[in-house]
């Protein structure tokens, strides 16, 4: 291998410069987090080396006394953080330090508001990492050597954070990474051993690797350990403060904000393992990417093994972050073995139960937090209805909806609330699916339900097609779309209403026949409605046909569902229908019939295939009035 000794000057990605500027301004009031971020990176690098050594002893290079060293130099005005972790090659430095190697950069910049307080939060969620050094430093020099490579493979990266950085090959004997911060002019207060120690204890006490500093005592040149360096999750709950939990969360996630909730649980029995799992407050930028890597780290007896690739928790809980530490798995476990490991299956199924339990506790005890959770992650959780049939019942209890009962867009009705409000004799949970909340809420299909005071859930998420397909029952109640089949509220009708309906069907028989002839192949059937009270007509589908909202979703994902013809239901008491009954000209009757059909399509929130035809017919009819 030839060694690349040349010195290169390279440009940051445009976004990096922008990010740096923003970060310096918005995070300044919290500037000491730079140390947390550098220590966090150093500790990750040591974790990765430890794991790599399990399969390649040579990487140990006779130095397995892992530590992170923090030092300062008053004269040179520098702070240095170094580790004997895995280090980086030149390519890795270029990839990791000069770019933002994350998906969602674009979304990130779009999310920024210009308001310092809010932006600080967004930057925090995005993860500040290495770049936070520039909050306090005017120049940063990172020197690193990858474990296993000779000293001539050292690399030095240097930048003042203003758009350019240089890279050069240097000789570096110690394995790992050293970061030197040249402090900005007014940051001298950081050149103080007590100040640095207090920052480390505040943010990084839980780091499992020892963080050392030279003693402050004169003539005593000894290393002193600053952090307690025991794995936080192995301590007993009573010894861990709320603050400790929060700081640990920030370490594992690089999130700047506190978590929304967490659970810490030690499982004993056949398999022993510890779960420390967090629900964040904010969604990551790539939440909708079902392939995104999971943020639960696997440890075996406190040694970091790997980031979860989806084995530790199912996809619908991909917002959960934290760690799982198993006492029984072998240290050299590979990703492939992980996929078919019985122990992992047990851990996973318990972790799911614990997370659902945590959410259920939030829902009953901390309603405000649960609302925040639902608004951020509710749609992801819903995927669980299809993905995790075994836990469907518990997931179902966590769902929240808008409904005709509350009539606001806010989703705050649970299925249990719904069940408690059901009318005597009602055995179905009624719902409507539409493209938007307003289309659902204003739909004529709801008229009879509103009149009778029967609650209907208003569903407008694409994922809601799961209702009635993957998710069929809650307790003993099946789900019934109000746009499917015949509405049967007969349990709630008195004798007189039943007689009236029968009479109107008889009287409209002839009109129904004429409309059916006029519409021909366009519809599957025409019948007298049981749904409408004020509108003239509406469209529905047969009980086992796919409803229009679901058809649209199928189309959107490139699938052509089966051709479904709708059923036109008419309200014979409506003035238009009364008028049609008296219409003797069959051509004009057909114009009326098509107009009713087309307007029913529109009120479903769907598009007309031929809008001009509709408009022309309507204009004709209006001009004859
Ligand atoms: P993050 O740590 O959130 O991924 P950073 O910007 O802090 O983002 O770091 C980017 C990447 O650079 C890290 O993921 C890691 O691969 C690499 N890196 C940073 N610091 C070190 C270090 N001390 N040793 C080895 N690699 C590091």
XYZ file of C-alpha atoms and ligand atoms in Angstrom:
652
model
C 0.000 0.000 0.000
C 1.423 3.389 -0.900
C 1.085 6.091 1.675
C -0.546 9.283 0.591
C 1.553 11.986 2.225
C 0.326 14.940 0.273
C -1.459 17.813 1.846
C -4.886 18.550 0.444
C -7.172 21.488 0.954
C -10.790 20.569 0.547
C -14.130 22.306 0.844
C -16.816 21.343 3.250
C -20.156 20.405 1.826
C -22.103 23.637 1.512
C -24.485 22.456 4.214
C -21.699 21.939 6.711
C -20.652 25.585 6.640
C -24.237 26.649 7.031
C -24.730 24.199 9.875
C -21.619 25.428 11.649
C -22.758 29.026 11.525
C -26.149 28.168 12.863
C -24.774 25.954 15.545
C -22.354 28.515 16.878
C -25.125 31.061 17.200
C -27.921 28.975 18.501
C -26.060 26.685 20.863
C -23.778 29.260 22.366
C -25.735 29.487 25.609
C -25.046 25.778 26.062
C -21.517 25.823 24.790
C -20.041 23.250 27.165
C -21.836 20.446 25.304
C -18.859 20.378 22.913
C -17.035 18.308 25.518
C -19.892 15.867 25.873
C -19.941 15.372 22.094
C -16.192 14.795 21.778
C -16.162 12.392 24.713
C -19.152 10.602 23.300
C -17.373 10.098 19.966
C -14.230 8.922 21.763
C -16.207 6.431 23.780
C -17.962 5.119 20.649
C -14.552 4.707 19.003
C -13.314 2.635 21.956
C -16.505 0.555 21.971
C -16.010 -0.205 18.303
C -12.401 -1.169 18.782
C -13.242 -3.461 21.669
C -15.686 -5.280 19.493
C -13.339 -5.451 16.492
C -10.618 -6.998 18.680
C -12.881 -9.941 19.429
C -12.332 -11.155 15.891
C -8.870 -9.687 15.254
C -6.411 -9.660 18.214
C -3.798 -7.767 16.225
C -5.849 -4.595 16.548
C -5.111 -4.555 20.277
C -1.507 -3.434 19.555
C -0.622 -4.255 23.192
C -2.739 -1.422 24.438
C -6.069 -2.415 25.888
C -5.959 0.039 28.715
C -8.803 2.014 27.193
C -9.176 5.598 28.233
C -10.234 9.029 27.145
C -7.886 11.815 28.130
C -8.885 15.450 28.537
C -6.165 18.050 28.999
C -5.684 21.779 28.631
C -2.778 24.097 28.025
C -3.140 27.585 29.479
C -0.309 29.086 27.457
C -1.247 27.652 24.108
C -4.962 28.177 24.979
C -5.959 24.708 23.850
C -8.144 21.884 25.098
C -7.345 18.352 23.927
C -9.531 15.250 23.948
C -7.832 12.009 22.964
C -8.769 8.367 22.888
C -7.068 5.070 22.099
C -10.074 3.821 20.155
C -10.397 2.527 16.629
C -9.235 5.708 14.854
C -9.926 6.562 11.222
C -8.284 6.131 7.843
C -7.879 9.104 5.513
C -11.009 8.091 3.608
C -12.960 7.760 6.806
C -11.894 11.195 7.953
C -13.023 12.662 4.645
C -16.292 10.826 4.830
C -17.091 11.419 8.470
C -15.692 14.818 9.251
C -16.089 16.841 6.052
C -19.650 15.899 5.263
C -22.971 15.442 6.901
C -23.339 11.786 6.230
C -26.951 11.555 7.089
C -30.145 11.344 5.251
C -32.528 14.168 5.942
C -30.063 17.069 5.584
C -32.427 18.758 3.211
C -35.413 18.314 5.519
C -33.261 19.575 8.328
C -32.566 22.875 6.642
C -36.184 23.233 5.680
C -37.228 22.743 9.265
C -35.158 25.686 10.487
C -37.201 28.730 11.381
C -34.707 31.515 12.047
C -35.874 31.625 15.675
C -32.788 30.915 17.769
C -34.560 29.038 20.521
C -36.462 26.764 18.155
C -33.491 26.216 15.882
C -31.297 25.217 18.797
C -33.807 22.482 19.424
C -33.822 21.314 15.828
C -30.048 21.308 15.663
C -30.068 19.298 18.847
C -32.356 16.693 17.353
C -30.267 16.483 14.279
C -27.260 15.690 16.424
C -24.459 18.185 16.803
C -21.502 15.880 17.173
C -17.978 16.806 16.254
C -18.925 20.174 14.765
C -19.954 21.508 18.148
C -16.210 22.014 18.776
C -16.474 25.180 16.728
C -18.801 26.748 19.274
C -15.742 27.422 21.432
C -12.818 26.845 19.049
C -11.511 29.015 16.261
C -9.435 26.148 14.900
C -9.750 22.409 15.374
C -7.039 19.869 14.647
C -7.904 16.190 14.598
C -5.098 13.650 14.345
C -5.971 10.011 14.043
C -4.630 6.592 13.181
C -6.736 3.610 12.416
C -6.138 0.530 14.580
C -3.991 -2.054 12.841
C -2.251 0.357 10.450
C 1.371 1.439 10.850
C 2.367 4.838 12.366
C 2.947 6.254 8.881
C -0.809 6.074 8.295
C -1.631 8.893 10.656
C -3.905 11.591 9.257
C -4.285 15.184 10.337
C -7.434 17.146 9.643
C -7.492 20.832 10.384
C -10.018 23.602 9.905
C -11.152 26.980 11.143
C -14.722 25.992 10.285
C -15.067 28.570 7.564
C -15.609 26.371 4.548
C -12.259 24.654 4.052
C -10.256 21.990 5.739
C -6.839 20.495 5.139
C -5.830 16.872 5.270
C -2.299 15.592 5.480
C -0.582 12.374 6.316
C 1.447 12.453 9.521
C 3.308 9.975 11.654
C 1.191 8.966 14.633
C 2.394 6.263 16.975
C -0.500 5.899 19.326
C -3.631 4.329 17.914
C -6.822 6.396 18.068
C -7.839 9.996 17.772
C -6.748 13.269 19.267
C -8.774 16.454 18.901
C -7.128 19.776 19.762
C -9.292 22.848 20.118
C -7.690 26.249 19.741
C -10.069 28.319 21.853
C -11.723 31.499 20.641
C -10.529 34.709 22.283
C -13.088 34.980 25.042
C -13.204 31.338 26.110
C -10.380 31.370 28.635
C -12.652 30.395 31.497
C -12.602 26.870 30.017
C -8.859 26.615 30.637
C -9.505 25.496 34.145
C -9.233 21.964 35.518
C -12.132 22.335 37.944
C -14.413 23.762 35.319
C -13.583 20.943 32.872
C -14.043 18.307 35.570
C -17.432 19.670 36.471
C -18.537 19.636 32.820
C -17.381 16.048 32.450
C -19.195 14.943 35.594
C -22.314 16.745 34.548
C -22.591 15.306 31.056
C -20.387 12.268 30.814
C -20.321 10.570 34.168
C -22.024 7.460 32.772
C -19.448 6.888 30.021
C -18.163 3.364 30.663
C -14.599 4.147 29.670
C -12.463 6.018 32.235
C -12.090 9.703 31.410
C -8.814 10.916 32.899
C -7.200 14.283 33.566
C -3.850 15.135 35.109
C -4.037 15.980 38.795
C -4.348 19.683 39.584
C -2.010 19.349 42.563
C 1.375 20.892 42.070
C 4.182 18.406 41.434
C 1.714 15.555 41.215
C 1.793 14.389 37.651
C -0.703 11.578 38.090
C -3.763 10.672 36.064
C -7.017 11.036 37.917
C -10.230 9.426 36.839
C -12.982 12.019 36.539
C -16.090 9.941 35.812
C -17.472 7.013 37.753
C -17.132 4.869 34.605
C -19.657 2.234 35.531
C -22.259 1.362 32.945
C -25.286 3.345 34.017
C -27.757 0.629 33.084
C -26.098 -1.923 35.362
C -26.599 0.224 38.440
C -29.732 -0.190 40.486
C -32.530 2.227 39.746
C -32.356 3.773 43.183
C -28.808 4.931 42.512
C -29.661 6.631 39.248
C -31.049 10.122 39.177
C -33.444 11.529 36.620
C -30.568 13.708 35.423
C -28.333 10.632 34.902
C -30.992 9.012 32.748
C -31.358 12.155 30.678
C -27.634 12.585 30.142
C -27.251 8.985 29.157
C -30.028 9.454 26.612
C -28.180 12.394 25.123
C -25.041 10.331 24.916
C -26.610 7.393 23.074
C -28.771 9.481 20.787
C -26.855 12.731 20.324
C -30.238 14.343 20.891
C -30.003 17.762 22.454
C -33.398 17.607 24.091
C -34.561 15.453 26.995
C -36.407 12.228 26.223
C -40.188 12.077 26.523
C -40.166 8.885 28.588
C -37.985 5.908 29.388
C -37.984 2.471 30.913
C -35.209 0.673 32.696
C -35.748 -2.943 33.399
C -33.609 -5.866 34.475
C -34.914 -9.255 33.420
C -33.854 -12.242 35.403
C -34.602 -15.898 34.848
C -33.573 -18.160 31.980
C -32.020 -15.260 30.142
C -30.641 -12.274 31.893
C -30.660 -8.925 30.210
C -31.193 -5.263 30.853
C -33.302 -2.877 28.830
C -32.848 0.870 28.971
C -35.168 2.248 26.338
C -36.224 5.787 25.573
C -39.011 7.471 23.659
C -37.689 10.719 22.174
C -39.696 13.919 22.062
C -39.095 14.544 18.397
C -39.216 12.438 15.290
C -35.922 11.830 13.505
C -35.811 13.226 10.004
C -35.926 9.815 8.407
C -38.765 8.409 10.487
C -40.717 7.501 7.352
C -37.952 5.422 5.951
C -38.899 1.951 7.129
C -35.406 0.788 6.205
C -33.687 3.301 8.449
C -31.305 1.799 10.952
C -32.671 1.306 14.397
C -31.302 3.213 17.293
C -31.159 0.502 19.888
C -27.635 -0.633 20.636
C -26.830 -4.181 21.618
C -24.308 -4.834 24.391
C -23.152 -8.146 25.720
C -21.932 -7.947 29.307
C -21.301 -4.226 28.892
C -19.316 -4.583 25.664
C -20.883 -2.748 22.777
C -21.650 -5.237 19.991
C -23.596 -3.407 17.333
C -26.278 -0.968 16.400
C -29.515 -2.801 16.006
C -30.388 -3.678 12.453
C -33.988 -4.343 13.271
C -33.727 -7.479 15.390
C -34.208 -5.968 18.806
C -37.431 -4.155 18.056
C -39.967 -4.355 15.241
C -40.144 -1.699 12.537
C -43.256 -0.066 13.967
C -41.294 0.805 17.120
C -38.407 2.321 15.151
C -38.636 5.549 17.127
C -37.437 3.827 20.315
C -33.810 4.388 21.254
C -31.508 3.074 23.941
C -29.618 -0.059 24.791
C -30.098 -3.749 25.439
C -27.390 -5.555 27.405
C -27.531 -9.343 27.457
C -25.591 -11.474 29.915
C -26.010 -14.688 27.952
C -25.256 -14.005 24.296
C -21.770 -14.889 23.048
C -19.503 -11.883 22.536
C -18.647 -12.872 19.001
C -22.235 -12.968 17.823
C -22.660 -11.923 14.205
C -25.513 -10.097 12.569
C -26.569 -13.269 10.764
C -26.692 -15.327 13.924
C -28.576 -12.547 15.603
C -31.369 -12.939 13.112
C -32.208 -16.455 14.154
C -31.314 -16.383 17.776
C -33.858 -17.638 20.269
C -32.576 -15.386 23.015
C -32.905 -12.350 20.786
C -36.478 -13.361 20.059
C -37.257 -13.498 23.764
C -35.573 -10.158 24.366
C -37.450 -8.630 21.469
C -40.828 -9.867 22.506
C -40.333 -8.637 26.070
C -38.941 -5.326 24.883
C -42.071 -4.824 22.773
C -44.310 -5.585 25.747
C -42.345 -3.209 27.935
C -42.489 -0.381 25.413
C -46.227 -0.867 24.873
C -46.622 -0.957 28.660
C -44.689 2.291 28.994
C -46.934 3.920 26.397
C -50.027 2.615 28.108
C -48.828 4.070 31.415
C -48.219 7.405 29.749
C -51.689 7.313 28.231
C -53.364 6.730 31.582
C -51.134 8.746 33.857
C -49.597 11.491 31.759
C -52.165 12.436 29.169
C -50.326 15.497 27.948
C -47.158 13.550 27.243
C -49.159 10.844 25.550
C -50.816 13.388 23.276
C -47.370 14.667 22.319
C -46.255 11.113 21.654
C -49.322 10.345 19.554
C -48.927 13.458 17.436
C -45.309 12.614 16.696
C -45.287 8.837 16.413
C -48.929 7.701 16.262
C -48.832 6.927 12.568
C -45.775 4.744 12.992
C -47.339 2.884 15.884
C -50.403 2.135 13.724
C -48.194 0.075 11.406
C -48.055 -2.367 14.302
C -51.672 -3.354 13.689
C -50.500 -5.154 10.570
C -46.984 -6.010 11.655
C -47.615 -7.447 15.073
C -50.827 -9.417 15.288
C -49.818 -10.892 18.632
C -49.895 -7.455 20.256
C -52.755 -6.035 18.234
C -55.036 -5.685 21.232
C -52.496 -3.659 23.231
C -51.655 -1.511 20.218
C -55.363 -0.956 19.575
C -55.812 0.462 23.059
C -53.101 3.017 22.326
C -54.748 4.340 19.170
C -56.297 7.789 19.130
C -58.778 9.161 16.611
C -60.748 12.148 15.560
C -64.429 11.357 15.644
C -67.856 12.866 15.123
C -68.167 12.971 18.897
C -65.423 15.522 19.382
C -65.665 17.007 15.880
C -62.224 18.605 16.058
C -59.233 17.500 14.047
C -57.353 16.562 17.190
C -56.993 12.821 17.585
C -57.980 12.128 21.151
C -60.665 9.452 21.102
C -59.586 5.952 22.099
C -61.429 2.800 21.075
C -62.335 2.309 24.702
C -63.895 5.799 24.795
C -65.820 4.864 21.666
C -66.999 1.555 23.070
C -68.217 3.258 26.228
C -70.354 5.628 24.164
C -71.926 3.009 21.907
C -75.709 3.092 21.604
C -77.785 0.253 23.035
C -77.858 -2.495 20.428
C -74.859 -1.121 18.520
C -72.355 -3.863 17.814
C -70.066 -2.208 15.280
C -67.439 0.466 15.379
C -68.254 2.806 12.514
C -65.570 4.673 10.644
C -65.120 6.664 7.490
C -61.893 6.921 5.485
C -61.198 9.973 3.372
C -58.270 11.922 2.057
C -58.527 14.657 4.650
C -60.156 15.313 7.965
C -62.545 17.866 6.434
C -63.686 15.567 3.649
C -64.389 12.886 6.224
C -66.093 15.217 8.673
C -68.387 16.831 6.089
C -69.270 13.683 4.201
C -72.980 13.104 3.482
C -72.356 9.486 4.413
C -72.414 10.590 8.040
C -75.870 12.169 7.953
C -77.886 9.328 9.465
C -75.172 8.691 12.074
C -75.173 12.297 13.143
C -78.956 12.301 13.303
C -79.023 9.204 15.486
C -76.064 10.297 17.569
C -73.992 7.258 16.574
C -70.290 8.082 16.767
C -68.141 7.590 13.659
C -64.331 7.585 13.652
C -62.882 9.946 11.064
C -59.842 8.363 9.436
C -57.654 10.282 7.048
C -54.158 8.763 7.278
C -53.140 6.608 4.299
C -52.254 3.881 6.781
C -55.874 3.763 7.958
C -56.707 1.343 5.185
C -55.644 -1.217 7.808
C -59.009 -0.803 9.489
C -61.331 -3.473 8.237
C -58.516 -5.246 6.356
C -55.728 -6.112 8.801
C -57.477 -4.942 11.881
C -60.911 -6.467 12.084
C -62.083 -6.373 15.656
C -61.699 -4.494 18.889
C -62.996 -6.562 21.797
C -66.195 -8.051 20.348
C -66.902 -5.213 17.993
C -66.117 -5.418 14.316
C -65.206 -2.378 12.250
C -67.678 -1.153 9.687
C -66.917 1.465 7.064
C -69.869 3.808 6.586
C -69.187 3.813 2.870
C -69.609 0.085 2.492
C -72.676 -2.110 2.223
C -76.070 -1.195 3.597
C -76.250 0.789 6.779
C -78.266 -1.143 9.253
C -79.156 0.864 12.301
C -82.421 -1.032 12.661
C -81.778 -1.773 16.331
C -81.984 1.945 16.874
C -85.136 2.489 14.825
C -88.677 2.419 16.016
C -91.535 0.700 14.181
C -92.683 3.909 12.555
C -89.258 4.612 11.040
C -89.093 1.102 9.645
C -92.522 1.463 8.050
C -91.590 4.828 6.571
C -88.448 3.406 4.999
C -90.377 0.514 3.492
C -92.923 2.894 2.094
C -90.327 5.164 0.503
C -88.621 2.179 -1.127
C -91.927 1.068 -2.628
C -92.775 4.530 -3.865
C -89.354 5.101 -5.399
C -89.240 1.749 -7.177
C -90.035 3.202 -10.560
C -87.620 6.133 -10.219
C -84.815 3.785 -9.142
C -85.380 1.701 -12.236
C -85.289 4.728 -14.538
C -82.081 6.056 -12.984
C -80.480 2.637 -13.282
C -81.336 2.528 -16.972
C -79.953 6.030 -17.469
C -76.636 5.307 -15.742
C -76.209 1.885 -17.299
C -72.746 0.429 -16.737
C -71.480 3.319 -14.646
C -72.860 1.859 -11.438
C -73.283 -1.529 -9.897
C -76.680 -0.664 -8.494
C -79.057 2.146 -7.582
C -81.078 1.953 -4.379
C -82.966 3.965 -1.805
C -80.620 5.179 0.901
C -80.642 4.399 4.571
C -77.843 6.904 5.152
C -78.947 10.290 3.930
C -81.196 12.781 5.625
C -80.420 16.032 3.813
C -78.299 15.249 0.729
C -79.893 13.978 -2.487
C -77.517 11.098 -3.190
C -74.268 9.405 -2.255
C -71.944 6.716 -3.479
C -71.009 3.607 -1.566
C -69.479 0.249 -2.389
C -70.530 -3.288 -1.601
C -69.520 -4.665 1.773
C -66.628 -6.691 0.346
C -65.473 -4.267 -2.324
C -62.522 -1.938 -1.904
C -63.604 1.558 -0.985
C -62.454 4.576 -3.028
C -59.981 5.855 -0.426
C -58.162 2.529 -0.440
C -58.295 2.343 -4.224
C -56.524 5.673 -4.366
C -53.782 4.419 -2.028
C -53.295 1.357 -4.207
C -52.949 3.591 -7.232
C -50.479 5.827 -5.426
C -48.215 2.884 -4.711
C -48.463 1.732 -8.327
C -50.917 -1.120 -7.866
C -54.021 -1.503 -9.898
C -56.693 -2.852 -7.572
C -59.717 -4.669 -8.971
C -62.187 -2.442 -10.826
C -64.944 -1.660 -8.378
C -68.228 -0.167 -9.463
C -69.983 2.030 -6.924
C -73.569 1.889 -5.797
C -75.621 5.080 -6.031
C -77.949 5.613 -3.107
C -80.719 8.154 -3.533
C -82.751 10.082 -1.019
C -86.279 10.065 -2.542
C -87.490 12.823 -0.197
C -85.030 15.356 -1.521
C -86.510 18.109 -3.765
C -84.240 17.121 -6.686
C -85.438 13.544 -6.551
C -89.057 14.645 -6.212
C -88.547 16.719 -9.312
C -86.891 13.851 -11.157
C -89.853 11.678 -10.350
C -92.066 14.088 -12.286
C -89.627 14.415 -15.167
C -91.061 12.953 -18.349
C -88.128 13.561 -20.662
C -85.788 10.586 -20.203
C -82.829 12.505 -21.653
C -83.215 15.195 -19.032
C -83.690 12.566 -16.343
C -80.355 11.077 -17.429
C -78.713 14.518 -17.081
C -80.005 14.729 -13.528
C -78.863 11.190 -12.778
C -75.326 11.802 -14.060
C -75.153 15.075 -12.161
C -76.069 13.269 -8.944
C -73.507 10.598 -9.672
C -70.725 13.109 -10.361
C -71.457 15.290 -7.338
C -71.402 12.199 -5.146
C -67.935 11.446 -6.478
C -66.863 14.987 -5.585
C -68.185 14.810 -2.052
C -66.056 11.726 -1.456
C -63.083 13.981 -2.131
C -62.352 12.089 -5.356
C -61.607 13.438 -8.819
C -64.006 13.342 -11.728
C -62.707 11.641 -14.812
C -64.481 14.154 -16.987
C -65.143 17.371 -15.046
C -66.200 19.343 -18.142
C -68.985 16.916 -18.849
C -70.240 17.468 -15.313
C -70.056 21.240 -15.563
C -71.840 21.302 -18.927
C -74.665 19.138 -17.687
C -75.040 21.184 -14.561
C -75.121 24.412 -16.556
C -77.777 22.986 -18.857
C -79.908 22.036 -15.915
C -79.420 25.367 -14.162
C -80.367 27.311 -17.275
C -83.608 25.392 -17.503
C -84.681 26.368 -13.994
P -22.007 11.391 15.155
O -21.065 11.050 16.240
O -23.308 11.908 15.613
O -22.131 10.328 14.103
P -19.987 13.328 14.512
O -19.994 14.486 13.568
O -19.683 13.626 15.920
O -21.387 12.653 14.360
O -18.959 12.256 13.996
C -19.051 11.751 12.705
C -18.329 10.440 12.607
O -16.923 10.630 12.703
C -18.643 9.442 13.692
O -19.818 8.736 13.430
C -17.407 8.550 13.643
O -17.522 7.612 12.601
C -16.306 9.520 13.295
N -15.595 9.957 14.509
C -15.792 11.084 15.218
N -14.973 11.139 16.279
C -14.235 10.005 16.265
C -13.212 9.446 17.093
N -12.790 10.062 18.202
N -12.681 8.249 16.740
C -13.122 7.603 15.627
N -14.074 8.062 14.814
C -14.653 9.242 15.116
